CSV table of C-alpha atoms in Angstrom, one decimal:
chain,number,residue,atom,x,y,z
A,1,MET,CA,28.3,2.9,-8.8
A,2,GLY,CA,29.6,6.0,-10.4
A,3,GLU,CA,28.6,8.1,-13.4
A,4,LYS,CA,26.6,5.3,-15.0
A,5,GLY,CA,24.4,4.7,-11.9
A,6,VAL,CA,23.7,1.5,-10.0
A,7,THR,CA,22.9,-1.7,-11.9
A,8,LEU,CA,20.3,-4.3,-10.8
A,9,GLU,CA,23.2,-6.7,-10.6
A,10,GLU,CA,25.1,-4.5,-8.2
A,11,LEU,CA,22.0,-4.1,-6.0
A,12,LYS,CA,21.4,-7.9,-6.1
A,13,LYS,CA,25.0,-8.6,-5.0
A,14,ARG,CA,24.9,-6.0,-2.3
A,15,MET,CA,21.5,-7.3,-1.0
A,16,ALA,CA,22.8,-10.9,-0.9
A,17,GLU,CA,25.9,-9.8,0.9
A,18,PHE,CA,23.9,-7.7,3.4
A,19,ALA,CA,21.6,-10.7,4.2
A,20,ARG,CA,24.5,-13.2,4.3
A,21,ASP,CA,26.5,-11.0,6.7
A,22,ARG,CA,23.5,-10.9,9.1
A,23,ASP,CA,22.6,-14.6,8.6
A,24,TRP,CA,19.2,-13.5,7.3
A,25,ASP,CA,19.1,-15.9,4.3
A,26,GLN,CA,17.1,-18.3,6.6
A,27,PHE,CA,14.4,-15.7,6.8
A,28,HIS,CA,14.4,-14.7,3.1
A,29,SER,CA,11.9,-17.1,1.7
A,30,PRO,CA,10.0,-15.9,-1.4
A,31,ARG,CA,6.8,-15.7,0.8
A,32,ASN,CA,8.5,-13.6,3.5
A,33,LEU,CA,10.1,-11.3,1.0
A,34,LEU,CA,6.9,-10.8,-0.9
A,35,LEU,CA,5.0,-9.9,2.4
A,36,ALA,CA,7.8,-7.5,3.3
A,37,LEU,CA,7.6,-5.9,-0.2
A,38,VAL,CA,3.8,-5.5,0.1
A,39,GLY,CA,4.3,-3.8,3.5
A,40,GLU,CA,6.8,-1.4,2.0
A,41,VAL,CA,4.4,-0.6,-0.9
A,42,GLY,CA,1.8,0.2,1.8
A,43,GLU,CA,4.3,2.6,3.4
A,44,LEU,CA,5.0,4.2,0.0
A,45,SER,CA,1.3,4.5,-0.6
A,46,GLU,CA,0.8,6.4,2.7
A,47,ILE,CA,3.0,9.2,1.5
A,48,PHE,CA,0.5,9.9,-1.3
A,49,GLN,CA,-2.7,8.8,0.4
A,50,TRP,CA,-4.3,12.2,1.3
A,51,ARG,CA,-2.5,14.5,-1.1
A,52,GLY,CA,-4.8,14.2,-4.1
A,53,GLU,CA,-3.1,14.4,-7.5
A,54,VAL,CA,0.6,15.2,-7.3
A,55,ALA,CA,2.4,17.0,-10.2
A,56,ARG,CA,5.5,15.6,-11.7
A,57,GLY,CA,8.7,16.8,-10.0
A,58,LEU,CA,6.8,17.2,-6.7
A,59,PRO,CA,6.5,21.0,-6.7
A,60,GLY,CA,6.0,22.3,-3.2
A,61,TRP,CA,7.4,19.2,-1.4
A,62,LYS,CA,9.8,19.8,1.4
A,63,GLU,CA,13.3,18.3,1.2
A,64,GLU,CA,12.5,15.9,4.1
A,65,GLU,CA,9.3,14.7,2.3
A,66,ARG,CA,11.4,14.0,-0.8
A,67,GLU,CA,14.0,12.2,1.3
A,68,HIS,CA,11.3,10.1,3.0
A,69,LEU,CA,9.8,9.2,-0.5
A,70,GLY,CA,13.3,8.2,-1.7
A,71,GLU,CA,13.7,5.9,1.3
A,72,GLU,CA,10.3,4.2,0.8
A,73,LEU,CA,10.9,3.8,-3.0
A,74,SER,CA,14.3,2.3,-2.1
A,75,ASP,CA,12.8,-0.2,0.3
A,76,VAL,CA,10.4,-1.3,-2.4
A,77,LEU,CA,13.2,-1.7,-5.0
A,78,LEU,CA,15.5,-3.5,-2.6
A,79,TYR,CA,12.9,-6.1,-1.6
A,80,LEU,CA,11.9,-6.5,-5.2
A,81,VAL,CA,15.5,-7.1,-6.2
A,82,ARG,CA,16.0,-9.5,-3.3
A,83,LEU,CA,12.8,-11.4,-4.1
A,84,SER,CA,13.8,-11.8,-7.8
A,85,ASP,CA,17.3,-13.1,-6.8
A,86,VAL,CA,15.9,-15.6,-4.3
A,87,CYS,CA,13.4,-16.8,-6.9
A,88,GLY,CA,16.2,-17.1,-9.6
A,89,ILE,CA,14.7,-14.5,-11.9
A,90,ASP,CA,16.9,-12.1,-13.8
A,91,LEU,CA,14.8,-9.0,-13.1
A,92,GLY,CA,16.5,-6.9,-15.8
A,93,GLU,CA,15.8,-9.6,-18.5
A,94,ALA,CA,12.3,-10.1,-17.2
A,95,ALA,CA,11.6,-6.4,-17.4
A,96,LEU,CA,12.9,-6.1,-20.9
A,97,ARG,CA,10.8,-9.1,-22.0
A,98,LYS,CA,7.7,-7.5,-20.4
A,99,LEU,CA,8.3,-4.3,-22.2
A,100,GLN,CA,8.4,-6.3,-25.5
A,101,LEU,CA,5.1,-8.0,-24.6
A,102,ASN,CA,3.5,-4.7,-23.6
A,103,ALA,CA,4.5,-3.2,-26.9
A,104,LEU,CA,2.6,-6.0,-28.6
A,105,LYS,CA,-0.4,-5.6,-26.4
A,106,TYR,CA,-0.4,-1.8,-26.7
A,107,PRO,CA,0.6,-0.9,-30.3
A,108,VAL,CA,1.3,2.8,-30.7
A,109,HIS,CA,-1.4,3.2,-33.4
A,110,LEU,CA,-4.1,1.9,-31.1
A,111,SER,CA,-3.0,3.1,-27.7
A,112,LYS,CA,-1.3,6.5,-28.2
A,113,GLY,CA,-3.0,9.0,-25.9
A,114,SER,CA,-5.3,6.4,-24.5
A,115,SER,CA,-5.5,5.0,-21.0
A,116,LYS,CA,-7.7,2.1,-22.1
A,117,LYS,CA,-6.7,-1.5,-21.1
A,118,HIS,CA,-5.4,-3.6,-24.0
A,119,THR,CA,-8.6,-5.7,-24.0
A,120,GLN,CA,-10.6,-2.5,-24.7
A,121,ILE,CA,-8.3,-1.1,-27.5
A,122,ASN,CA,-7.8,-4.5,-29.2
A,123,ALA,CA,-11.5,-5.4,-29.1
A,124,ASN,CA,-12.4,-2.2,-31.1
A,125,ALA,CA,-9.4,-2.4,-33.5
A,126,PRO,CA,-9.9,-3.5,-37.1
A,127,ALA,CA,-8.2,-6.7,-38.0
A,128,VAL,CA,-4.7,-6.2,-39.3
A,129,ALA,CA,-3.3,-8.7,-41.8
A,130,ASP,CA,-0.1,-10.4,-40.9
A,131,SER,CA,2.7,-11.0,-43.4
A,132,ASN,CA,0.8,-13.9,-44.9
A,133,GLY,CA,-2.3,-11.8,-45.5
A,134,ASP,CA,-4.1,-13.6,-42.7
A,135,CYS,CA,-6.0,-11.6,-40.1
């Protein structure tokens, strides 16, 4: 940790050590971790449930509300990192690959400023020729 921040690898190692020290590996099946993750996402959702739209930066939020939000976000992240580790998925690599796939699904010239799903923007797009001249 330090000036560069915490890496996913560091979180993965720390979570594995945390579970190992407590003999919790036996309980950390993919199913159990997923259900715990879903529960934590529910707790995160409750923070926003009755607030309506919330502006970026959370203006007007009290420090204890921000701290609670940070705790719930952390719970979600930690379970996600642990689940990916137990499943043998390199979460960082998977995320970068997903960004590349999303860039193909949502090309800037079709999706900039739009919240439409890729099936909507691509259905209305004119065919673009590839390098062979094929559409």
